[in-house]
Amino acid sequence: MTRARVTSAAEFRFVLPQRLEASGPPESRGLLRDSVRLLVSDRGRLEHSRFHDLPRFLRPGDVVVVNASSTLAAAVDGTVDAVGPVVVHFSTALEDGDWAVEVRAPGPVSGALDTVAAGARIVLPRGVVATLVEPWPLGSTRLWRASIDGIADVAAELLATSGRPITYAYVHERWPLSSYQTIFGHTGGSAEMASAARPFTHPMVTDLVTSGVVVAPILLHTGVSSPERGEPPIPERFEVPEQTARLVNDRRAAGGRVIAVGTTVTRALETEATSGGMAVAGAGWTGLVLSAERPTRVVDGLITGWHAPGASHLMLLESVVGEKAVRRAYDEALARGYLWHEFGDSALLLRR
């Protein structure tokens, strides 16, 4: 599968100052998980709050859909002959036991290593060897299909014993895997945290439920989230349970809104959604790219973090609330000093 590059009117040209990149969990800044800032855009009208006030902005009858995937310790040190030390990011488990992986130089680097090629053998801890087979998907310049000693269980054991969370240059310290988990994650499979849900706490969920808001799960295992500018998101495994699809349709028919917690939830729900706005249960791989040209059909609002300039996630935000609302929210967040990335602040974007 060759992947076409994508462009969008929502490919913002803003500059993200380094001071607005969250370098560690909010707990390291003296905050509780649910005390990060929350910018609410309700049909374009903006309000500043804190995440623990989220129930105030939702209504009885709304459905909050969350991702039940938990985060793997997906970064492993290795060595390649004639190249030297590398870091392997295990992105996605494939059906035949191979893995999609990204190979990087050690340290705070930007982008995948371009000095490896098909046939390269990466020696990993415990004597495990990963052999690069071909780009994945075909046409990718960043990810590789890799054979891991030919046995799928070897990779799972390797990550459990020798892996650590994937981090990027803006995170200055190593944090434990627990810092990269949400309260909803119970099925391991994500290379990186479904971070929009990180600020949720159990007391907040209780507040939502007692106010008449329903919380329902989907599953989408996230791959590595470092695409090049203009590159679409990679294919990812997903599952929308029958009960969740039925609940979404019943609540929407009664006037409730569907609030997706993160781009992962939005992508999963919209993959099987009908053109008439009905959620449909399903499972498999999604290659869906949402944008202004393919707006959301089921999702009425989105809880999200703040995404880097040029990220394809910005196109997805535009698919929910439109370009003007996204641009206005980002301009406001930059002006008010909101923090970016997985440990940063949050937004609630509503279109109805």
mmCIF file of C-alpha atoms in Angstrom:
data_model
loop_
_atom_site.group_PDB
_atom_site.id
_atom_site.type_symbol
_atom_site.label_atom_id
_atom_site.label_comp_id
_atom_site.label_asym_id
_atom_site.label_seq_id
_atom_site.Cartn_x
_atom_site.Cartn_y
_atom_site.Cartn_z
ATOM 1 C CA MET A 1 0.000 0.000 0.000
ATOM 2 C CA THR A 2 1.548 3.277 -1.127
ATOM 3 C CA ARG A 3 0.609 6.246 1.006
ATOM 4 C CA ALA A 4 -0.165 9.580 -0.560
ATOM 5 C CA ARG A 5 0.923 12.715 1.246
ATOM 6 C CA VAL A 6 -1.895 14.940 2.387
ATOM 7 C CA THR A 7 -2.379 18.672 2.694
ATOM 8 C CA SER A 8 -5.075 20.720 4.342
ATOM 9 C CA ALA A 9 -6.154 24.276 4.925
ATOM 10 C CA ALA A 10 -5.748 23.399 8.614
ATOM 11 C CA GLU A 11 -2.010 22.766 8.241
ATOM 12 C CA PHE A 12 -1.185 25.616 10.548
ATOM 13 C CA ARG A 13 1.935 27.702 10.144
ATOM 14 C CA PHE A 14 2.248 28.608 13.821
ATOM 15 C CA VAL A 15 5.533 28.425 15.708
ATOM 16 C CA LEU A 16 5.466 26.490 18.974
ATOM 17 C CA PRO A 17 7.795 28.122 21.535
ATOM 18 C CA GLN A 18 9.912 25.683 23.510
ATOM 19 C CA ARG A 19 8.529 27.098 26.761
ATOM 20 C CA LEU A 20 5.084 25.731 25.819
ATOM 21 C CA GLU A 21 6.296 22.141 25.427
ATOM 22 C CA ALA A 22 5.374 20.156 28.541
ATOM 23 C CA SER A 23 8.578 18.346 29.502
ATOM 24 C CA GLY A 24 7.050 16.099 32.155
ATOM 25 C CA PRO A 25 3.771 15.016 33.759
ATOM 26 C CA PRO A 26 1.673 17.708 35.448
ATOM 27 C CA GLU A 27 2.373 15.940 38.743
ATOM 28 C CA SER A 28 6.000 17.023 38.339
ATOM 29 C CA ARG A 29 4.718 20.613 38.134
ATOM 30 C CA GLY A 30 2.794 20.269 41.397
ATOM 31 C CA LEU A 31 -0.588 19.603 39.768
ATOM 32 C CA LEU A 32 -3.083 16.779 39.986
ATOM 33 C CA ARG A 33 -3.880 14.951 36.766
ATOM 34 C CA ASP A 34 -7.246 16.659 36.450
ATOM 35 C CA SER A 35 -5.906 20.147 37.260
ATOM 36 C CA VAL A 36 -4.407 20.851 33.840
ATOM 37 C CA ARG A 37 -5.937 23.760 31.964
ATOM 38 C CA LEU A 38 -8.967 23.216 29.740
ATOM 39 C CA LEU A 39 -9.882 25.504 26.852
ATOM 40 C CA VAL A 40 -13.522 25.036 25.865
ATOM 41 C CA SER A 41 -14.621 25.970 22.359
ATOM 42 C CA ASP A 42 -18.430 25.727 22.237
ATOM 43 C CA ARG A 43 -19.444 26.423 18.629
ATOM 44 C CA GLY A 44 -16.518 28.835 18.424
ATOM 45 C CA ARG A 45 -17.095 30.611 21.755
ATOM 46 C CA LEU A 46 -14.093 30.239 24.043
ATOM 47 C CA GLU A 47 -13.901 29.740 27.804
ATOM 48 C CA HIS A 48 -10.927 28.960 30.054
ATOM 49 C CA SER A 49 -11.242 26.403 32.831
ATOM 50 C CA ARG A 50 -9.577 23.413 34.485
ATOM 51 C CA PHE A 51 -10.055 19.811 33.444
ATOM 52 C CA HIS A 52 -11.821 18.833 36.676
ATOM 53 C CA ASP A 53 -14.607 21.213 35.618
ATOM 54 C CA LEU A 54 -15.339 19.135 32.491
ATOM 55 C CA PRO A 55 -18.734 17.855 33.803
ATOM 56 C CA ARG A 56 -19.969 21.458 33.819
ATOM 57 C CA PHE A 57 -19.650 21.636 30.035
ATOM 58 C CA LEU A 58 -21.428 18.363 29.255
ATOM 59 C CA ARG A 59 -25.153 17.608 29.380
ATOM 60 C CA PRO A 60 -27.318 14.734 30.578
ATOM 61 C CA GLY A 61 -27.679 12.385 27.632
ATOM 62 C CA ASP A 62 -24.203 12.986 26.229
ATOM 63 C CA VAL A 63 -21.945 9.993 25.580
ATOM 64 C CA VAL A 64 -18.226 10.234 26.365
ATOM 65 C CA VAL A 65 -16.355 7.578 24.366
ATOM 66 C CA VAL A 66 -12.929 6.514 25.639
ATOM 67 C CA ASN A 67 -10.077 4.336 24.416
ATOM 68 C CA ALA A 68 -9.502 1.158 26.435
ATOM 69 C CA SER A 69 -6.000 0.545 25.024
ATOM 70 C CA SER A 70 -3.105 0.730 27.466
ATOM 71 C CA THR A 71 0.457 1.808 26.689
ATOM 72 C CA LEU A 72 3.350 -0.547 26.062
ATOM 73 C CA ALA A 73 6.948 0.029 27.088
ATOM 74 C CA ALA A 74 7.685 0.213 23.373
ATOM 75 C CA ALA A 75 11.199 1.717 23.169
ATOM 76 C CA VAL A 76 14.118 -0.730 23.279
ATOM 77 C CA ASP A 77 17.856 -0.141 22.893
ATOM 78 C CA GLY A 78 19.713 -2.099 20.234
ATOM 79 C CA THR A 79 22.779 -2.233 18.017
ATOM 80 C CA VAL A 80 23.186 -2.437 14.226
ATOM 81 C CA ASP A 81 26.436 -3.565 12.606
ATOM 82 C CA ALA A 82 28.212 -0.675 10.827
ATOM 83 C CA VAL A 83 25.724 1.774 12.346
ATOM 84 C CA GLY A 84 26.132 1.389 16.087
ATOM 85 C CA PRO A 85 23.642 1.973 18.934
ATOM 86 C CA VAL A 86 20.017 2.592 17.991
ATOM 87 C CA VAL A 87 16.631 2.847 19.677
ATOM 88 C CA VAL A 88 13.815 0.727 18.247
ATOM 89 C CA HIS A 89 10.242 1.957 18.650
ATOM 90 C CA PHE A 90 7.845 -0.988 18.443
ATOM 91 C CA SER A 91 4.831 0.607 16.780
ATOM 92 C CA THR A 92 2.334 -2.053 15.768
ATOM 93 C CA ALA A 93 2.019 -5.831 16.025
ATOM 94 C CA LEU A 94 1.171 -7.304 12.616
ATOM 95 C CA GLU A 95 -0.966 -10.372 11.918
ATOM 96 C CA ASP A 96 1.887 -12.695 10.954
ATOM 97 C CA GLY A 97 3.971 -12.075 14.068
ATOM 98 C CA ASP A 98 6.102 -9.331 12.525
ATOM 99 C CA TRP A 99 6.122 -5.813 13.961
ATOM 100 C CA ALA A 100 6.106 -2.366 12.418
ATOM 101 C CA VAL A 101 9.065 -0.552 13.960
ATOM 102 C CA GLU A 102 10.796 2.810 13.786
ATOM 103 C CA VAL A 103 14.593 2.915 14.153
ATOM 104 C CA ARG A 104 16.162 6.033 15.660
ATOM 105 C CA ALA A 105 19.568 7.171 16.814
ATOM 106 C CA PRO A 106 19.953 7.340 20.620
ATOM 107 C CA GLY A 107 19.343 10.588 22.466
ATOM 108 C CA PRO A 108 17.098 13.590 21.745
ATOM 109 C CA VAL A 109 16.991 13.236 17.957
ATOM 110 C CA SER A 110 14.339 14.197 15.456
ATOM 111 C CA GLY A 111 13.124 11.686 12.898
ATOM 112 C CA ALA A 112 13.888 8.117 11.942
ATOM 113 C CA LEU A 113 17.372 6.885 11.132
ATOM 114 C CA ASP A 114 18.010 6.910 7.363
ATOM 115 C CA THR A 115 21.149 4.760 7.421
ATOM 116 C CA VAL A 116 19.350 1.427 7.855
ATOM 117 C CA ALA A 117 17.962 -0.662 5.013
ATOM 118 C CA ALA A 118 16.117 -3.896 4.322
ATOM 119 C CA GLY A 119 18.089 -6.834 5.670
ATOM 120 C CA ALA A 120 19.601 -4.895 8.568
ATOM 121 C CA ARG A 121 19.837 -7.006 11.730
ATOM 122 C CA ILE A 122 19.264 -5.199 15.019
ATOM 123 C CA VAL A 123 20.598 -6.957 18.101
ATOM 124 C CA LEU A 124 18.295 -6.277 21.044
ATOM 125 C CA PRO A 125 18.517 -7.247 24.740
ATOM 126 C CA ARG A 126 18.251 -10.907 25.788
ATOM 127 C CA GLY A 127 19.753 -11.988 22.453
ATOM 128 C CA VAL A 128 16.670 -11.054 20.450
ATOM 129 C CA VAL A 129 17.305 -10.036 16.833
ATOM 130 C CA ALA A 130 14.996 -7.841 14.724
ATOM 131 C CA THR A 131 15.532 -8.079 10.958
ATOM 132 C CA LEU A 132 14.178 -5.258 8.798
ATOM 133 C CA VAL A 133 12.162 -6.714 5.904
ATOM 134 C CA GLU A 134 10.574 -3.855 3.957
ATOM 135 C CA PRO A 135 9.023 -0.415 4.518
ATOM 136 C CA TRP A 136 5.644 -0.525 6.271
ATOM 137 C CA PRO A 137 3.242 0.389 4.831
ATOM 138 C CA LEU A 138 4.863 0.181 1.394
ATOM 139 C CA GLY A 139 6.052 3.656 0.486
ATOM 140 C CA SER A 140 6.810 4.669 4.060
ATOM 141 C CA THR A 141 10.122 6.409 4.690
ATOM 142 C CA ARG A 142 9.925 5.972 8.447
ATOM 143 C CA LEU A 143 8.590 2.578 9.514
ATOM 144 C CA TRP A 144 9.787 -0.933 8.740
ATOM 145 C CA ARG A 145 8.243 -4.371 8.856
ATOM 146 C CA ALA A 146 10.570 -6.329 11.117
ATOM 147 C CA SER A 147 10.808 -10.031 11.867
ATOM 148 C CA ILE A 148 11.490 -10.564 15.576
ATOM 149 C CA ASP A 149 13.246 -13.937 15.768
ATOM 150 C CA GLY A 150 10.190 -15.307 13.991
ATOM 151 C CA ILE A 151 8.139 -15.668 17.192
ATOM 152 C CA ALA A 152 5.544 -13.072 18.203
ATOM 153 C CA ASP A 153 5.725 -13.829 21.953
ATOM 154 C CA VAL A 154 9.413 -12.932 21.998
ATOM 155 C CA ALA A 155 8.597 -9.295 21.273
ATOM 156 C CA ALA A 156 5.970 -9.092 24.014
ATOM 157 C CA GLU A 157 8.408 -10.536 26.557
ATOM 158 C CA LEU A 158 11.161 -8.209 25.349
ATOM 159 C CA LEU A 159 9.019 -5.110 25.832
ATOM 160 C CA ALA A 160 7.917 -6.266 29.272
ATOM 161 C CA THR A 161 11.476 -6.873 30.469
ATOM 162 C CA SER A 162 13.649 -4.418 28.516
ATOM 163 C CA GLY A 163 11.339 -1.718 27.162
ATOM 164 C CA ARG A 164 10.577 1.796 28.342
ATOM 165 C CA PRO A 165 7.981 4.347 27.239
ATOM 166 C CA ILE A 166 8.607 6.085 23.932
ATOM 167 C CA THR A 167 9.698 9.681 24.539
ATOM 168 C CA TYR A 168 10.721 12.584 22.348
ATOM 169 C CA ALA A 169 13.224 15.397 22.748
ATOM 170 C CA TYR A 170 10.885 17.719 24.653
ATOM 171 C CA VAL A 171 10.633 15.224 27.549
ATOM 172 C CA HIS A 172 13.827 15.811 29.505
ATOM 173 C CA GLU A 173 13.635 12.922 31.977
ATOM 174 C CA ARG A 174 12.509 9.324 31.888
ATOM 175 C CA TRP A 175 9.191 8.717 33.613
ATOM 176 C CA PRO A 176 7.751 5.331 34.652
ATOM 177 C CA LEU A 177 5.254 3.535 32.448
ATOM 178 C CA SER A 178 2.499 4.407 34.938
ATOM 179 C CA SER A 179 2.893 8.050 33.918
ATOM 180 C CA TYR A 180 1.861 7.027 30.402
ATOM 181 C CA GLN A 181 -1.329 5.172 31.332
ATOM 182 C CA THR A 182 -4.911 6.400 31.517
ATOM 183 C CA ILE A 183 -7.548 5.142 33.919
ATOM 184 C CA PHE A 184 -9.420 3.547 31.002
ATOM 185 C CA GLY A 185 -6.572 1.440 29.591
ATOM 186 C CA HIS A 186 -6.907 -2.280 30.238
ATOM 187 C CA THR A 187 -5.845 -3.938 26.944
ATOM 188 C CA GLY A 188 -2.151 -3.538 26.118
ATOM 189 C CA GLY A 189 -1.247 -2.597 22.565
ATOM 190 C CA SER A 190 -0.517 1.119 22.132
ATOM 191 C CA ALA A 191 2.976 2.307 21.278
ATOM 192 C CA GLU A 192 2.085 5.677 22.777
ATOM 193 C CA MET A 193 -0.488 6.837 25.279
ATOM 194 C CA ALA A 194 -3.976 7.799 24.171
ATOM 195 C CA SER A 195 -3.132 11.010 25.990
ATOM 196 C CA ALA A 196 -6.398 12.933 25.685
ATOM 197 C CA ALA A 197 -7.740 10.727 28.491
ATOM 198 C CA ARG A 198 -4.789 11.212 30.826
ATOM 199 C CA PRO A 199 -6.427 13.978 32.929
ATOM 200 C CA PHE A 200 -9.474 11.833 33.750
ATOM 201 C CA THR A 201 -9.797 10.568 37.315
ATOM 202 C CA HIS A 202 -12.206 8.093 38.865
ATOM 203 C CA PRO A 203 -14.014 10.797 40.897
ATOM 204 C CA MET A 204 -14.568 12.791 37.703
ATOM 205 C CA VAL A 205 -16.070 9.767 35.954
ATOM 206 C CA THR A 206 -18.377 9.329 38.924
ATOM 207 C CA ASP A 207 -19.444 12.967 38.595
ATOM 208 C CA LEU A 208 -20.149 12.486 34.902
ATOM 209 C CA VAL A 209 -22.214 9.350 35.400
ATOM 210 C CA THR A 210 -24.257 10.785 38.269
ATOM 211 C CA SER A 211 -25.051 13.832 36.115
ATOM 212 C CA GLY A 212 -26.507 11.645 33.352
ATOM 213 C CA VAL A 213 -23.476 11.379 31.065
ATOM 214 C CA VAL A 214 -22.632 7.870 29.855
ATOM 215 C CA VAL A 215 -19.048 6.637 29.404
ATOM 216 C CA ALA A 216 -18.497 3.952 26.746
ATOM 217 C CA PRO A 217 -15.332 2.235 25.409
ATOM 218 C CA ILE A 218 -13.777 1.554 22.041
ATOM 219 C CA LEU A 219 -10.334 0.109 21.376
ATOM 220 C CA LEU A 220 -7.654 1.547 19.121
ATOM 221 C CA HIS A 221 -4.006 0.602 19.502
ATOM 222 C CA THR A 222 -1.986 3.700 18.660
ATOM 223 C CA GLY A 223 1.184 3.511 16.604
ATOM 224 C CA VAL A 224 4.109 5.904 16.838
ATOM 225 C CA SER A 225 2.920 9.499 16.533
ATOM 226 C CA SER A 226 5.859 11.163 14.838
ATOM 227 C CA PRO A 227 4.807 11.423 11.159
ATOM 228 C CA GLU A 228 6.597 13.787 8.847
ATOM 229 C CA ARG A 229 4.812 17.004 7.912
ATOM 230 C CA GLY A 230 1.981 16.163 5.527
ATOM 231 C CA GLU A 231 2.169 12.404 6.181
ATOM 232 C CA PRO A 232 -1.196 10.785 7.003
ATOM 233 C CA PRO A 233 -1.631 8.713 10.166
ATOM 234 C CA ILE A 234 -0.522 5.098 9.880
ATOM 235 C CA PRO A 235 -2.998 2.179 9.800
ATOM 236 C CA GLU A 236 -4.035 1.144 13.309
ATOM 237 C CA ARG A 237 -5.986 -1.733 14.858
ATOM 238 C CA PHE A 238 -9.421 -0.843 16.211
ATOM 239 C CA GLU A 239 -12.605 -2.303 17.636
ATOM 240 C CA VAL A 240 -15.987 -0.640 18.155
ATOM 241 C CA PRO A 241 -18.106 -2.951 20.356
ATOM 242 C CA GLU A 242 -21.735 -3.574 19.452
ATOM 243 C CA GLN A 243 -22.895 -2.196 22.817
ATOM 244 C CA THR A 244 -20.993 1.059 22.294
ATOM 245 C CA ALA A 245 -22.366 1.517 18.772
ATOM 246 C CA ARG A 246 -25.917 0.906 20.001
ATOM 247 C CA LEU A 247 -25.494 3.306 22.920
ATOM 248 C CA VAL A 248 -24.088 6.045 20.659
ATOM 249 C CA ASN A 249 -26.987 5.707 18.231
ATOM 250 C CA ASP A 250 -29.636 5.650 20.972
ATOM 251 C CA ARG A 251 -28.240 8.715 22.740
ATOM 252 C CA ARG A 252 -27.806 10.664 19.493
ATOM 253 C CA ALA A 253 -31.375 9.857 18.464
ATOM 254 C CA ALA A 254 -32.530 11.275 21.816
ATOM 255 C CA GLY A 255 -30.595 14.522 21.271
ATOM 256 C CA GLY A 256 -27.432 13.657 23.138
ATOM 257 C CA ARG A 257 -23.959 14.440 21.829
ATOM 258 C CA VAL A 258 -21.099 12.039 21.181
ATOM 259 C CA ILE A 259 -17.898 13.365 22.778
ATOM 260 C CA ALA A 260 -14.787 11.503 21.643
ATOM 261 C CA VAL A 261 -11.859 11.456 24.056
ATOM 262 C CA GLY A 262 -9.000 11.902 21.643
ATOM 263 C CA THR A 263 -8.200 11.528 17.984
ATOM 264 C CA THR A 264 -7.931 7.742 18.450
ATOM 265 C CA VAL A 265 -11.564 7.444 19.529
ATOM 266 C CA THR A 266 -12.683 9.746 16.736
ATOM 267 C CA ARG A 267 -10.865 7.672 14.118
ATOM 268 C CA ALA A 268 -12.268 4.389 15.442
ATOM 269 C CA LEU A 269 -15.886 5.579 15.625
ATOM 270 C CA GLU A 270 -15.785 7.184 12.199
ATOM 271 C CA THR A 271 -14.199 4.241 10.387
ATOM 272 C CA GLU A 272 -17.433 2.264 10.156
ATOM 273 C CA ALA A 273 -19.893 5.167 10.557
ATOM 274 C CA THR A 274 -22.563 5.430 7.873
ATOM 275 C CA SER A 275 -23.042 8.519 5.729
ATOM 276 C CA GLY A 276 -26.323 9.001 7.583
ATOM 277 C CA GLY A 277 -24.563 9.406 10.928
ATOM 278 C CA MET A 278 -25.024 5.954 12.451
ATOM 279 C CA ALA A 279 -22.300 4.258 14.472
ATOM 280 C CA VAL A 280 -21.555 0.704 13.371
ATOM 281 C CA ALA A 281 -19.736 -2.003 15.320
ATOM 282 C CA GLY A 282 -16.609 -3.353 13.677
ATOM 283 C CA ALA A 283 -13.011 -4.402 14.113
ATOM 284 C CA GLY A 284 -9.871 -4.596 12.014
ATOM 285 C CA TRP A 285 -7.459 -2.013 10.614
ATOM 286 C CA THR A 286 -8.319 1.602 9.933
ATOM 287 C CA GLY A 287 -6.548 3.799 7.427
ATOM 288 C CA LEU A 288 -9.173 6.539 7.650
ATOM 289 C CA VAL A 289 -7.957 10.111 7.234
ATOM 290 C CA LEU A 290 -10.429 12.679 8.546
ATOM 291 C CA SER A 291 -10.370 16.262 7.289
ATOM 292 C CA ALA A 292 -12.639 19.060 6.105
ATOM 293 C CA GLU A 293 -13.208 16.957 2.981
ATOM 294 C CA ARG A 294 -14.278 13.996 5.141
ATOM 295 C CA PRO A 295 -15.935 15.497 8.251
ATOM 296 C CA THR A 296 -17.074 13.392 11.182
ATOM 297 C CA ARG A 297 -20.489 11.768 10.899
ATOM 298 C CA VAL A 298 -21.013 10.562 14.467
ATOM 299 C CA VAL A 299 -18.661 12.590 16.666
ATOM 300 C CA ASP A 300 -20.118 15.930 17.847
ATOM 301 C CA GLY A 301 -17.278 17.029 20.088
ATOM 302 C CA LEU A 302 -13.716 16.169 20.968
ATOM 303 C CA ILE A 303 -11.549 16.222 24.081
ATOM 304 C CA THR A 304 -7.950 16.577 22.953
ATOM 305 C CA GLY A 305 -4.464 17.733 23.763
ATOM 306 C CA TRP A 306 -2.546 20.280 21.707
ATOM 307 C CA HIS A 307 -0.813 19.084 18.552
ATOM 308 C CA ALA A 308 2.410 20.210 16.904
ATOM 309 C CA PRO A 309 2.495 22.353 13.743
ATOM 310 C CA GLY A 310 1.909 20.291 10.612
ATOM 311 C CA ALA A 311 0.508 17.241 12.455
ATOM 312 C CA SER A 312 -2.233 15.342 10.656
ATOM 313 C CA HIS A 313 -4.207 15.472 13.918
ATOM 314 C CA LEU A 314 -5.006 19.098 13.095
ATOM 315 C CA MET A 315 -6.921 17.917 10.044
ATOM 316 C CA LEU A 316 -8.922 15.592 12.280
ATOM 317 C CA LEU A 317 -9.816 18.450 14.635
ATOM 318 C CA GLU A 318 -10.993 20.423 11.619
ATOM 319 C CA SER A 319 -13.205 17.494 10.610
ATOM 320 C CA VAL A 320 -15.089 17.853 13.920
ATOM 321 C CA VAL A 321 -15.503 21.599 14.435
ATOM 322 C CA GLY A 322 -14.223 23.274 11.266
ATOM 323 C CA GLU A 323 -11.124 25.204 10.382
ATOM 324 C CA LYS A 324 -12.114 28.553 11.889
ATOM 325 C CA ALA A 325 -12.892 27.108 15.320
ATOM 326 C CA VAL A 326 -9.622 25.161 15.390
ATOM 327 C CA ARG A 327 -7.544 28.148 14.328
ATOM 328 C CA ARG A 328 -9.194 30.387 16.901
ATOM 329 C CA ALA A 329 -8.644 27.843 19.682
ATOM 330 C CA TYR A 330 -4.981 27.413 18.765
ATOM 331 C CA ASP A 331 -4.394 31.148 18.549
ATOM 332 C CA GLU A 332 -5.927 31.540 22.003
ATOM 333 C CA ALA A 333 -3.929 28.655 23.472
ATOM 334 C CA LEU A 334 -0.679 30.117 22.169
ATOM 335 C CA ALA A 335 -1.542 33.581 23.466
ATOM 336 C CA ARG A 336 -2.541 32.260 26.925
ATOM 337 C CA GLY A 337 0.455 29.946 27.382
ATOM 338 C CA TYR A 338 -1.234 26.549 27.253
ATOM 339 C CA LEU A 339 1.170 23.592 27.331
ATOM 340 C CA TRP A 340 1.526 21.157 24.428
ATOM 341 C CA HIS A 341 2.020 17.388 23.969
ATOM 342 C CA GLU A 342 0.987 14.361 26.010
ATOM 343 C CA PHE A 343 1.745 15.916 29.402
ATOM 344 C CA GLY A 344 0.266 19.298 28.552
ATOM 345 C CA ASP A 345 -3.111 21.002 28.773
ATOM 346 C CA SER A 346 -6.432 20.067 27.169
ATOM 347 C CA ALA A 347 -9.219 21.341 24.956
ATOM 348 C CA LEU A 348 -12.903 20.532 24.604
ATOM 349 C CA LEU A 349 -14.086 21.318 21.075
ATOM 350 C CA LEU A 350 -17.857 21.255 20.536
ATOM 351 C CA ARG A 351 -19.820 21.779 17.345
ATOM 352 C CA ARG A 352 -23.322 21.397 18.786
#
